[in-house]
GROMACS .gro file of C-alpha atoms in nm:
model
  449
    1UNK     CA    1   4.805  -1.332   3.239
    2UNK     CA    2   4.596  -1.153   2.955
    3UNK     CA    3   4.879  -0.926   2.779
    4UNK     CA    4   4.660  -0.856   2.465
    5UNK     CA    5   4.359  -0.711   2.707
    6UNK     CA    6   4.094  -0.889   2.557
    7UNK     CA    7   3.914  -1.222   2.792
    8UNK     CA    8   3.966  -1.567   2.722
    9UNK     CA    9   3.562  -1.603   2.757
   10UNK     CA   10   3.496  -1.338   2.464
   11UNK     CA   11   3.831  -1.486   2.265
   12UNK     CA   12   3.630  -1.861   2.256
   13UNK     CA   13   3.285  -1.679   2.263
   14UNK     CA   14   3.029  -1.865   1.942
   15UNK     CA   15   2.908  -1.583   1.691
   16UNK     CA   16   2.536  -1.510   1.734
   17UNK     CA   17   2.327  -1.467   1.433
   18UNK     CA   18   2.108  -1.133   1.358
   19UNK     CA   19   1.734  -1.252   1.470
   20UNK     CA   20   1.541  -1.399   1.219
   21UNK     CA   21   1.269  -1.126   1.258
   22UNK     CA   22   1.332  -0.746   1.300
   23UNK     CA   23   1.014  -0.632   1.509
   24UNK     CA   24   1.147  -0.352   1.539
   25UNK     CA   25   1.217  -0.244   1.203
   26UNK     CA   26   0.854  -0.420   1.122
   27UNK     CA   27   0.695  -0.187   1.395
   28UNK     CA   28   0.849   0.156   1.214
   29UNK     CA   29   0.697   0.021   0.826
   30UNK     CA   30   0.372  -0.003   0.951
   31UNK     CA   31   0.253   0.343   0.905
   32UNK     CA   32   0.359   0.318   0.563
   33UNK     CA   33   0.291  -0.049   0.463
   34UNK     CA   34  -0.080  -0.076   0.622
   35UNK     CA   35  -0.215   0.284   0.455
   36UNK     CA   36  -0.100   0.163   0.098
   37UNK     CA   37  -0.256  -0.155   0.148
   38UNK     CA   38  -0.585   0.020   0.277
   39UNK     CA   39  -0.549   0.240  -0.061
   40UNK     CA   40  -0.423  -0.044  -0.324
   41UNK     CA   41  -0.769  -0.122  -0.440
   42UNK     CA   42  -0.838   0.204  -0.561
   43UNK     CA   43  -0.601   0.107  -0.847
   44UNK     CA   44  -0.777  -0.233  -0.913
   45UNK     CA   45  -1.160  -0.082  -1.010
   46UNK     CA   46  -1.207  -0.027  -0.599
   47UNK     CA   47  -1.179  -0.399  -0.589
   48UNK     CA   48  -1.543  -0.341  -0.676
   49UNK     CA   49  -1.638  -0.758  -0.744
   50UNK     CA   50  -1.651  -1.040  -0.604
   51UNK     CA   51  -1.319  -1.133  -0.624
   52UNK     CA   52  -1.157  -0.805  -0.541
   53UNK     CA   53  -1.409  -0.765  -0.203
   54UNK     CA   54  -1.197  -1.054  -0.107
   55UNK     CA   55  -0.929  -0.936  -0.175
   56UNK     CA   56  -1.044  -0.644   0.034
   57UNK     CA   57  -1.114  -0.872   0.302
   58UNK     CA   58  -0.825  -1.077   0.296
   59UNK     CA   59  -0.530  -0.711   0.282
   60UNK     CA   60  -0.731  -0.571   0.573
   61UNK     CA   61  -0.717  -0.892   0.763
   62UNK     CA   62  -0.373  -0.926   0.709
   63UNK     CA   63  -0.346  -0.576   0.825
   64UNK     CA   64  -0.489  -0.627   1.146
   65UNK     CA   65  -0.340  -0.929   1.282
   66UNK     CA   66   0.016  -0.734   1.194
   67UNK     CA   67  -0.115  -0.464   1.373
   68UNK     CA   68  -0.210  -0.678   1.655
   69UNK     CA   69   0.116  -0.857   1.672
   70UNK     CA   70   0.355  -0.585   1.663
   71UNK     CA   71   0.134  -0.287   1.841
   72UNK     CA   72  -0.079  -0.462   2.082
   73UNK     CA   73  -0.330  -0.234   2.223
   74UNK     CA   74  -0.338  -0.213   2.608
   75UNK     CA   75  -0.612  -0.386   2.779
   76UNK     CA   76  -0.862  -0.061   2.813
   77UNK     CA   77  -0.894  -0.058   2.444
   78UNK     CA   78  -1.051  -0.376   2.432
   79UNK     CA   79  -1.292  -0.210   2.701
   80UNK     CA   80  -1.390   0.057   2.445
   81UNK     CA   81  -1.418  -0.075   2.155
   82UNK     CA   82  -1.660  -0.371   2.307
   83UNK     CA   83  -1.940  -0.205   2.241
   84UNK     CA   84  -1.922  -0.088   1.921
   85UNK     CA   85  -1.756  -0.477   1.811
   86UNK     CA   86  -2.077  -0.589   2.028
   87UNK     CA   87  -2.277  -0.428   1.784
   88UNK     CA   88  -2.107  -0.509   1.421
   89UNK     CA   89  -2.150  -0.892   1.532
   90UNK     CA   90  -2.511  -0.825   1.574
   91UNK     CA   91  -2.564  -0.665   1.248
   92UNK     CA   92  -2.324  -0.921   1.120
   93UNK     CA   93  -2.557  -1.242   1.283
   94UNK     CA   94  -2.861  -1.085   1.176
   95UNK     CA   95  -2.739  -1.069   0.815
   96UNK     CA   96  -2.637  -1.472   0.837
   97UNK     CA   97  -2.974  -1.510   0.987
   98UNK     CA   98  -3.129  -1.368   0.684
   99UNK     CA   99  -2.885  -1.589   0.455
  100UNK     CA  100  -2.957  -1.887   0.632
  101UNK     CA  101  -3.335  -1.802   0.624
  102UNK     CA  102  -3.390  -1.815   1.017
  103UNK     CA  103  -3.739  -1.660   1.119
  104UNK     CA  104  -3.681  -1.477   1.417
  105UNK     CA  105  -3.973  -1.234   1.466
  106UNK     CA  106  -4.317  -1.422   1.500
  107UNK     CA  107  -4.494  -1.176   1.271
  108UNK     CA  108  -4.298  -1.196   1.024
  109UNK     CA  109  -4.265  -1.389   0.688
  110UNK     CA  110  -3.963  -1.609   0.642
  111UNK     CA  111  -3.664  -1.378   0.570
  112UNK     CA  112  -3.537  -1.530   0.171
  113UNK     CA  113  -3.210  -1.398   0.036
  114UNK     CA  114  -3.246  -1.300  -0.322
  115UNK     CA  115  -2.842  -1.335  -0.443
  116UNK     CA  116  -2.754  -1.674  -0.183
  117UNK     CA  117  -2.420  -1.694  -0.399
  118UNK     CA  118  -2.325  -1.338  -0.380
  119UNK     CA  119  -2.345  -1.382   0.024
  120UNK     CA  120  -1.996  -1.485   0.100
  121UNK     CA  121  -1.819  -1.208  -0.153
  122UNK     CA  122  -2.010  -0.948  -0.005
  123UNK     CA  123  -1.990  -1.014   0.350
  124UNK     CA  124  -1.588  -1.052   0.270
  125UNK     CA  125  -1.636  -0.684   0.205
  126UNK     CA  126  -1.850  -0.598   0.504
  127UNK     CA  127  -1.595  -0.734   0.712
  128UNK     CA  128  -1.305  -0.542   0.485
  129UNK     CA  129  -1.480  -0.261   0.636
  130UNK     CA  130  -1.490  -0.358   1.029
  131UNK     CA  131  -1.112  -0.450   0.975
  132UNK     CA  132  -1.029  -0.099   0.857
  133UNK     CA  133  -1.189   0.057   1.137
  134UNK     CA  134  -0.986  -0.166   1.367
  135UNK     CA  135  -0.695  -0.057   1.183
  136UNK     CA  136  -0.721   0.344   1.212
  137UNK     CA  137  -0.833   0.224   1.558
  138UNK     CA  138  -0.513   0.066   1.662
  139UNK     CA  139  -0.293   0.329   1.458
  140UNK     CA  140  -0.428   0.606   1.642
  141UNK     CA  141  -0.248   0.436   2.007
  142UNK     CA  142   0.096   0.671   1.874
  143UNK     CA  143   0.015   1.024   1.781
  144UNK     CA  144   0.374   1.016   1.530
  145UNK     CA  145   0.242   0.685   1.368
  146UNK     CA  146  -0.092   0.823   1.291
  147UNK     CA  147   0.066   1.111   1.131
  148UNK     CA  148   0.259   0.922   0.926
  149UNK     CA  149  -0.035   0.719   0.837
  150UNK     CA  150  -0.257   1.021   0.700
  151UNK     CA  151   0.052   1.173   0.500
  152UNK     CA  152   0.115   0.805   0.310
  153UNK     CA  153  -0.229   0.737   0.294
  154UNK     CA  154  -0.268   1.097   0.148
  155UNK     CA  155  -0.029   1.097  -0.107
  156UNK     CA  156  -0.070   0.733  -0.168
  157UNK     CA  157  -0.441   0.827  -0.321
  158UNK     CA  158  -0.291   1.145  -0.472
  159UNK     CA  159  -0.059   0.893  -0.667
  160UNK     CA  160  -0.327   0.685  -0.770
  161UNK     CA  161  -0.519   0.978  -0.878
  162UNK     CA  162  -0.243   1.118  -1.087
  163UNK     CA  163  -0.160   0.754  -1.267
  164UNK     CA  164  -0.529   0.776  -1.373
  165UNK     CA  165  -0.494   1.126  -1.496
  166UNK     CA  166  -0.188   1.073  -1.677
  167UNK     CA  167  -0.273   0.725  -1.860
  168UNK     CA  168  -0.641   0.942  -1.939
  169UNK     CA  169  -0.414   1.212  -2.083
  170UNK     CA  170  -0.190   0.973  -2.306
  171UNK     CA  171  -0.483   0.767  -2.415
  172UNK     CA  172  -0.302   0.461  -2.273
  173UNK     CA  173  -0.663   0.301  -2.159
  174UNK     CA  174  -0.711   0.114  -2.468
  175UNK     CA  175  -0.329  -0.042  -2.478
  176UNK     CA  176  -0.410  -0.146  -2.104
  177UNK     CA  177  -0.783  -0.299  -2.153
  178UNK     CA  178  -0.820  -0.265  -1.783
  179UNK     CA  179  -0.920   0.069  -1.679
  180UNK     CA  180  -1.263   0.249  -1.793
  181UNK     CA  181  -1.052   0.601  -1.691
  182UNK     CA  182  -1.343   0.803  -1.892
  183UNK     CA  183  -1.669   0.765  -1.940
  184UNK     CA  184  -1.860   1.037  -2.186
  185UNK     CA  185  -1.590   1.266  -2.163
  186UNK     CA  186  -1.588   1.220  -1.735
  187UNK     CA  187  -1.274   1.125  -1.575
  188UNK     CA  188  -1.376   0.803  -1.384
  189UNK     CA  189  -1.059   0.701  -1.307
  190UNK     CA  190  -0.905   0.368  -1.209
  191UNK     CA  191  -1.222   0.302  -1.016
  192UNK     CA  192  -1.383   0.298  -1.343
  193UNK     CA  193  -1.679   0.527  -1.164
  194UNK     CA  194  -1.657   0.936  -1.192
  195UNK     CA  195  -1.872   0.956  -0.895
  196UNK     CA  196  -1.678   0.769  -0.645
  197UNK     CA  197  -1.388   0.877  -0.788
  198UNK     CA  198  -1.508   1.232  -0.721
  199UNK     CA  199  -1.533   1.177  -0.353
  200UNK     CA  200  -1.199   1.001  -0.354
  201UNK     CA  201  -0.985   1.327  -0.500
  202UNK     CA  202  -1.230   1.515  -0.249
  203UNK     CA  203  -1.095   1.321   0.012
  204UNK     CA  204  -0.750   1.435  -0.075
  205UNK     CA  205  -0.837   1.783  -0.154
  206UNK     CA  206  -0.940   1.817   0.248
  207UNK     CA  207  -0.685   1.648   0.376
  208UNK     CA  208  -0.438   1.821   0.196
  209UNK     CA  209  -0.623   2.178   0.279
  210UNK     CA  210  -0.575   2.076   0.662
  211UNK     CA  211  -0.182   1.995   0.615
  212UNK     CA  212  -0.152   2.357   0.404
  213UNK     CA  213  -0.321   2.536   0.660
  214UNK     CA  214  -0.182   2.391   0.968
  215UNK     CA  215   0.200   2.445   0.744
  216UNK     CA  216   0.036   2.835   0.745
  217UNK     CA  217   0.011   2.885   1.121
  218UNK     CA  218   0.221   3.135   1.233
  219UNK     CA  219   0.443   3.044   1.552
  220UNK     CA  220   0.611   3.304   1.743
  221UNK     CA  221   1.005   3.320   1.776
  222UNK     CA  222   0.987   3.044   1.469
  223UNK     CA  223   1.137   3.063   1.187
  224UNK     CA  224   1.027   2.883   0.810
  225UNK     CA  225   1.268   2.565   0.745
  226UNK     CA  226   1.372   2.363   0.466
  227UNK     CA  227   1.147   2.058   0.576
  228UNK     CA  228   0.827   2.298   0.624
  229UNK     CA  229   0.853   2.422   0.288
  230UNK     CA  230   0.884   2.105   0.114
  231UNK     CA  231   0.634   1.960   0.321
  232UNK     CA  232   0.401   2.294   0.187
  233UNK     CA  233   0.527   2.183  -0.181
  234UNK     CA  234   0.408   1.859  -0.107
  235UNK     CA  235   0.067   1.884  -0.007
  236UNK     CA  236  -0.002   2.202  -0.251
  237UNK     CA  237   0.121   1.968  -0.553
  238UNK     CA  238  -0.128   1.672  -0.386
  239UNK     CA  239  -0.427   1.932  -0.365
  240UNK     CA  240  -0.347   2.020  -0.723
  241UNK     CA  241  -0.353   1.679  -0.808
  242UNK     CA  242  -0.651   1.626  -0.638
  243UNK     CA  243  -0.883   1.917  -0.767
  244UNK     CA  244  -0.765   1.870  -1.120
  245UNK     CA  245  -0.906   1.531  -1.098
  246UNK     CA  246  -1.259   1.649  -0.944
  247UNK     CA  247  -1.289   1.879  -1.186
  248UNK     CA  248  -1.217   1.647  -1.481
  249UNK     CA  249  -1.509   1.403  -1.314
  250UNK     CA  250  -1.767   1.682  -1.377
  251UNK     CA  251  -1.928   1.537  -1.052
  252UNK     CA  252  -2.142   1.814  -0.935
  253UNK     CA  253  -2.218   1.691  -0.550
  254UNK     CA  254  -1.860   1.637  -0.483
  255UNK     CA  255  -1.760   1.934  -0.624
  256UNK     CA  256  -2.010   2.160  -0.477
  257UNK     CA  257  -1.976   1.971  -0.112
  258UNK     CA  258  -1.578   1.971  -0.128
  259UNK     CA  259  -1.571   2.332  -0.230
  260UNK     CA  260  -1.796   2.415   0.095
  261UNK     CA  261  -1.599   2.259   0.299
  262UNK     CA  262  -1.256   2.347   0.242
  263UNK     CA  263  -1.391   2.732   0.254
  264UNK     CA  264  -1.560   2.602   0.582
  265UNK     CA  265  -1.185   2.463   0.709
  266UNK     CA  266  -1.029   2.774   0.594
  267UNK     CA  267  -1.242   2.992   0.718
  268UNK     CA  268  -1.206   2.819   1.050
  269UNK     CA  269  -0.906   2.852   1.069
  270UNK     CA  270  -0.833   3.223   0.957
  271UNK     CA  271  -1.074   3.298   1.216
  272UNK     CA  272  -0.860   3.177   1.508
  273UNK     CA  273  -0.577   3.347   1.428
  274UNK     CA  274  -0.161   3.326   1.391
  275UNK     CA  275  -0.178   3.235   0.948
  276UNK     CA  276   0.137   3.356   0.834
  277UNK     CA  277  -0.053   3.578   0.544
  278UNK     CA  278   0.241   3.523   0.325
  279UNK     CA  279   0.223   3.206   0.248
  280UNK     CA  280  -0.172   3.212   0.231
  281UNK     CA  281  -0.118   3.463  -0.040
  282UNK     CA  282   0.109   3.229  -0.275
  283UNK     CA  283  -0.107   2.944  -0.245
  284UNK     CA  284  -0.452   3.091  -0.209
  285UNK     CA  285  -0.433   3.286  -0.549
  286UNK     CA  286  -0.348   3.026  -0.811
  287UNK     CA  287  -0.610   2.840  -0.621
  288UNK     CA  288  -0.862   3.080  -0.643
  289UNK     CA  289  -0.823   3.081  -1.031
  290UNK     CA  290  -0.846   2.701  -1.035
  291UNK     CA  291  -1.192   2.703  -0.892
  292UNK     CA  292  -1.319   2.937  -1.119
  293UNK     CA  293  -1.179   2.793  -1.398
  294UNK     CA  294  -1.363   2.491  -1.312
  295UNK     CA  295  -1.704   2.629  -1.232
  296UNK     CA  296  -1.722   2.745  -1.627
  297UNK     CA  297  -1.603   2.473  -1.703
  298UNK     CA  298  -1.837   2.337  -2.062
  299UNK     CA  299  -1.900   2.001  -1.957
  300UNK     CA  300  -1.980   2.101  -1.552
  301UNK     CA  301  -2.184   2.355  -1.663
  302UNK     CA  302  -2.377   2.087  -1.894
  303UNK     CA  303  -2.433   1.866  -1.588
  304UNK     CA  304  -2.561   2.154  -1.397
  305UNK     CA  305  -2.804   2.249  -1.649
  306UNK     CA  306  -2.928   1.853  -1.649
  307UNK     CA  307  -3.006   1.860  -1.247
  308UNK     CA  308  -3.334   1.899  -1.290
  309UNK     CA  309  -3.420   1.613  -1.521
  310UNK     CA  310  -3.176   1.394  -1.350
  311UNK     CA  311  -3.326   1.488  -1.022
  312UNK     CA  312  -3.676   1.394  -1.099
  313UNK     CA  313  -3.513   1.063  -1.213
  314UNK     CA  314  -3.337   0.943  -0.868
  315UNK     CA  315  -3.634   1.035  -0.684
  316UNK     CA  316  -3.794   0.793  -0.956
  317UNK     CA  317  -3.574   0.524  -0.814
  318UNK     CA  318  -3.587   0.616  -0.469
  319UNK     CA  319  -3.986   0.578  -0.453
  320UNK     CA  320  -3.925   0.257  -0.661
  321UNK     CA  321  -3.702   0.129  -0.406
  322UNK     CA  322  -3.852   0.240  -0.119
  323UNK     CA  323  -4.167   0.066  -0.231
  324UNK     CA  324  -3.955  -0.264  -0.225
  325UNK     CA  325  -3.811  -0.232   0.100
  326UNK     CA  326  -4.177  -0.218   0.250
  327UNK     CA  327  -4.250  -0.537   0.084
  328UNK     CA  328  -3.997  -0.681   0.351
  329UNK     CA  329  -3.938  -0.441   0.587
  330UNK     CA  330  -3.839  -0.649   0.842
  331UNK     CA  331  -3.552  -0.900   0.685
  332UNK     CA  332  -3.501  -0.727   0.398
  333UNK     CA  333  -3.334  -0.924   0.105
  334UNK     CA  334  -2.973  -1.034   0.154
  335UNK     CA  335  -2.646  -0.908   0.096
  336UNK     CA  336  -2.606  -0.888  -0.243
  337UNK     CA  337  -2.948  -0.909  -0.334
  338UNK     CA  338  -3.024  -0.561  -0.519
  339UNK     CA  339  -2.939  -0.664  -0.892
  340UNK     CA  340  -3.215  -0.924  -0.850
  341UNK     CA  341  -3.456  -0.769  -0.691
  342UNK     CA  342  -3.420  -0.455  -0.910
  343UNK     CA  343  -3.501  -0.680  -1.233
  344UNK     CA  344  -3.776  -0.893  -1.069
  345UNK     CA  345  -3.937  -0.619  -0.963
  346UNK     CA  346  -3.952  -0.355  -1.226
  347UNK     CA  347  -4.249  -0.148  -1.261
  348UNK     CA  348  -4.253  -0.159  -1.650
  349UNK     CA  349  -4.035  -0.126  -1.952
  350UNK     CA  350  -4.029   0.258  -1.937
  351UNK     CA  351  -3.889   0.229  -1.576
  352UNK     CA  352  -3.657  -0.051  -1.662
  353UNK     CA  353  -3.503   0.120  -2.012
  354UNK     CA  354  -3.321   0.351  -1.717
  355UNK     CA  355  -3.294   0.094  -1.398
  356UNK     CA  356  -3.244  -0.228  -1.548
  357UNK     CA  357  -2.847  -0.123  -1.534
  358UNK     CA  358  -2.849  -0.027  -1.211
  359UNK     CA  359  -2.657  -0.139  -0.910
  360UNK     CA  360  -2.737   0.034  -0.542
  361UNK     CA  361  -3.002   0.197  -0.438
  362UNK     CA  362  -2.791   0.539  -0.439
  363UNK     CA  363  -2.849   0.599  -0.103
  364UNK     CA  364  -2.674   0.441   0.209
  365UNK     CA  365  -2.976   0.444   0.413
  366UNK     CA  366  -3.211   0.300   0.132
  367UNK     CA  367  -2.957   0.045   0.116
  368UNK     CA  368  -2.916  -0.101   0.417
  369UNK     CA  369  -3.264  -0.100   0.455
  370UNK     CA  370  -3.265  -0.357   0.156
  371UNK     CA  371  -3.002  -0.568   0.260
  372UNK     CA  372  -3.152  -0.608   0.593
  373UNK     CA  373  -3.451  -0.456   0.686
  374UNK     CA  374  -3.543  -0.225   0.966
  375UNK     CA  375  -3.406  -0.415   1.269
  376UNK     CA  376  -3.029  -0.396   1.099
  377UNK     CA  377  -3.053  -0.030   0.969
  378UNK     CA  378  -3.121   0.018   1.385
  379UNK     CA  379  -2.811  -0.198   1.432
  380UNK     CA  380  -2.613   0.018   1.147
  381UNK     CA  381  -2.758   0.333   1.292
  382UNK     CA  382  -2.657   0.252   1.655
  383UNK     CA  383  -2.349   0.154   1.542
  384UNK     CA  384  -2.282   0.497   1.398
  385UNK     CA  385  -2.395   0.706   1.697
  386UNK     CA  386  -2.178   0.484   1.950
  387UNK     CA  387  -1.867   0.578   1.727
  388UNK     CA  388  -1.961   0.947   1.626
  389UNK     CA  389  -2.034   1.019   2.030
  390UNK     CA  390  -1.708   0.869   2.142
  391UNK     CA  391  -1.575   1.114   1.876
  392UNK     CA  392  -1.780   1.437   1.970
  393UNK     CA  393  -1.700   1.356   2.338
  394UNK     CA  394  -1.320   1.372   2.244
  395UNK     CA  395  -1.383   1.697   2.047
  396UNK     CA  396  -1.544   1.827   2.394
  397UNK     CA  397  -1.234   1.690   2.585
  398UNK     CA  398  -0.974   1.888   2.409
  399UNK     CA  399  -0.951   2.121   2.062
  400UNK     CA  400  -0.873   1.974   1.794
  401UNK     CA  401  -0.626   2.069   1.528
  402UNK     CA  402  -0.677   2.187   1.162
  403UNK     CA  403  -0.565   1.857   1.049
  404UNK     CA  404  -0.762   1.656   1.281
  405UNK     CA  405  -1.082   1.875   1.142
  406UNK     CA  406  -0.979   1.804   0.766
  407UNK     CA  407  -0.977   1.421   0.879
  408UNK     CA  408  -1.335   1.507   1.007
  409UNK     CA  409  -1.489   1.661   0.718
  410UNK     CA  410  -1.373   1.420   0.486
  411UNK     CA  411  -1.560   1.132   0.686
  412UNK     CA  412  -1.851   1.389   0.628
  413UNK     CA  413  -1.832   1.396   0.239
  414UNK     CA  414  -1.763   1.051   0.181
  415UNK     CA  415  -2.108   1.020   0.414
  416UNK     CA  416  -2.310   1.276   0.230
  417UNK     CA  417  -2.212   1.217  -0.075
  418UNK     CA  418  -2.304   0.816  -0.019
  419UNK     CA  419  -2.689   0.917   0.086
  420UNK     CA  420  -2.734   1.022  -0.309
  421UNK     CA  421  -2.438   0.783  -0.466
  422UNK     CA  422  -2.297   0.449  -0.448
  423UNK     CA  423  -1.977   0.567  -0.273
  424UNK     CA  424  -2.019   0.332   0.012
  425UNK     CA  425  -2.078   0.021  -0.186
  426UNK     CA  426  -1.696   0.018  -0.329
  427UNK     CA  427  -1.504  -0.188  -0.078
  428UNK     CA  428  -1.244   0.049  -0.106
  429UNK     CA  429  -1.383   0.356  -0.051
  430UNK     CA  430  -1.587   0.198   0.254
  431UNK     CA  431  -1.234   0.107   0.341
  432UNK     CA  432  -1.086   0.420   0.303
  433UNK     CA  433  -1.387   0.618   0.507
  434UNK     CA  434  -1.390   0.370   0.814
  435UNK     CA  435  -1.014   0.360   0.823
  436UNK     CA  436  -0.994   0.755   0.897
  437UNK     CA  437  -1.309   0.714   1.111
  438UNK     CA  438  -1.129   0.472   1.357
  439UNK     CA  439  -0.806   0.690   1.339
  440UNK     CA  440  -1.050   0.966   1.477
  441UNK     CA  441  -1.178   0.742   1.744
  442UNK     CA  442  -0.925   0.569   1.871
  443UNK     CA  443  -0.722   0.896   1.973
  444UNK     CA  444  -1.021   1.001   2.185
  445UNK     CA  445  -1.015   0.601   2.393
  446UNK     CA  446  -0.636   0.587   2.376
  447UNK     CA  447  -0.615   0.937   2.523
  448UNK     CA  448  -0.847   0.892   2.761
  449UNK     CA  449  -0.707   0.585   2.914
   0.00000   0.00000   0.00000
């Protein structure tokens, strides 16, 4: 007989060991370990070379398979995302084709690749790019991980953002011997580029506007919390962040196009209703003064006044360029083909005393059309209208929140912004942009199904 109530099994029972792997506590740091990843190489010059687009490649990979191991997608997302992976490998084979110097089309010359040793760096990076899609994809299957994922990828660029500011500010840059955090009086960042690093604190202006404003709704029978109005301190200190930094960048596109479309956002929402007016108040007055303050703002104004001139100058390059794709039109020249090209064919030395330092067409379309001709700006294009009408359809499906519209019209400025800049030819920006377009899309399949 027992008389100390405990079993003679458990008494001579071995000890297990903890498991060697917690999935579980693996599966709860994803939304917080993938975003920084996607948003690391935005302190590393964009990873905007040869070596840091594989780098790009190589974090997003890793990224995915995680992703993949630990959240695998039910079966019907494979079925809807076919098409659209259908498509990227056909852009992507038609690009090899071109490297490899295939002919294909019978009326065609043979297809030569101008940069053959920049191929494998920059299709590293053209894959970085697929891989976040798949990413925002796959994070979108739980509506609290996506969440999650937009606040740390948020304040994970806000951080960035304020490093460069506050190394600018200290004149640290020299000490470090790294960063090119101004450029003739810009703020360029740790991207080394006040244009992309324009669209980046745009980025975070938007998606910080959505948060505010969504914080702002008023709900009946609720009362304002602690967590709601540190959350509200949050997000107003990352959209201070943010438009201090576009203004210091003296970027007039970004600038004009984020200040449309936060009014456009708030707007939207005041018109629907339920803003507690309150809070509006406190944060829409000190913001208020901020914009104005930067529109007369000396060196934005100096820019503005230059628009003309530097107008006349990218449409220069655009005719230039376009010119170049027609001698091709069909292959195109490579990936990583546009610094040679761009010297061998230069138009003369007054052209070339402004292009010969020039790297992208500064426009998306232009671009693609150089890398690959006609037939793979179709593929690109048809790529881009599968994804953007699985996303209107979802929009038609069900409303979608403030935040889900900020997410929205930051895709848009990244996009508008890239047809007169070189935004989407920095791995991590390209990152950043695809990874918030497949968080869009995949709530739209993973909702359906």
């Amino acid at each position: 007989m027992n008389t100390h109530g405990v079993s003679l099994s458990a008494a001579v029972a071995p000890e297990t060991s903890a498991p060697f792997f917690d999935y579980a506590l693996a599966r709860s740091l994803l939304p917080i370990v993938v975003p920084i990843g996607l948003a690391s190489g935005l302190l590393f010059r964009g990873f905007d070379s040869a070596q840091g687009a594989a780098a790009c490649s190589i974090i997003n990979g890793m990224m995915v398979m995680a992703m993949l191991l630990l959240r695998p997608p039910i079966l019907s997302f494979w079925t809807g995302v076919a098409p659209i992976l259908t498509l990227a490998g056909g852009a992507a084979l038609w690009l090899i084709l071109i490297q490899v110097g295939i002919p294909v089309v019978p009326f065609a010359d043979r297809p030569v690749a101008f940069a053959p040793d920049m191929f494998a760096p920059e299709f590293a990076g053209w894959m970085a790019g697929l891989y976040a899609f798949m990413i925002g994809a796959l994070m979108a299957a739980n509506r609290r991980d996506a969440r999650w994922a937009m606040n740390t990828v948020l304040f994970a660029m806000c951080g960035i953002l304020l490093i460069g500011l506050i190394v600018r500010s200290v004149g640290g840059q020299g000490a470090l011997d790294y960063w090119s955090l101004s450029r003739q009086g810009r703020f360029a960042g740790t991207i080394g580029n006040a244009n992309v690093t324009a669209v980046v604190a745009g980025m975070v202006a938007l998606l910080a506007t959505g948060r505010l404003l969504s914080l702002m709704r008023r709900e009946p029978g609720k009362k304002p919390d602690t967590r709601t109005t540190v959350n509200m301190l949050c997000h107003a200190g990352a959209w201070l962040i943010a438009v201090v930094a576009l203004a210091s960048t003296a970027s007039r596109v970004p600038i004009i196009l984020t200040t449309a479309l936060v009014l456009l956002l708030t707007a939207r929402t005041l018109s629907r209703g339920r803003i507690n007016w309150t809070r509006l108040a406190v944060y829409a007055a000190p913001a208020i003064i901020l914009v104005i303050v930067i529109a007369q703002a000396e060196l934005f104004q100096a820019r503005l006044d230059g628009t003309s001139y530097e107008w006349g100058a990218r449409l220069g390059l655009w005719s230039q360029y376009w010119d170049i794709a027609m001698t091709s039109p069909v292959y195109g020249y490579g990936l990583g083909g546009f610094q040679s090209i761009n010297v061998f064919a230069m138009s003369g030395v007054r052209f070339a005393e402004g292009a010969w330092i020039v790297n992208s067409a500064h426009s998306l379309l232009l671009q693609i059309l150089l890398v690959g001709g006609v037939p793979y700006l179709l593929l690109m294009t048809a790529l881009g209208w599968r994804v953007a009408r699985d996303i209107v359809r979802d929009y038609a499906g069900s409303p979608w929140s403030t935040r889900r519209w900020s997410v929205a019209l930051a895709i848009l400025l990244i996009v508008l912004c890239a047809m007169v800049d070189i935004v989407m030819d920095v791995p991590s920006t390209i990152t950043l942009a695809l990874f918030l377009t497949g968080l869009l899309w995949g709530r739209g399949v993973f909702v359906e199904h």
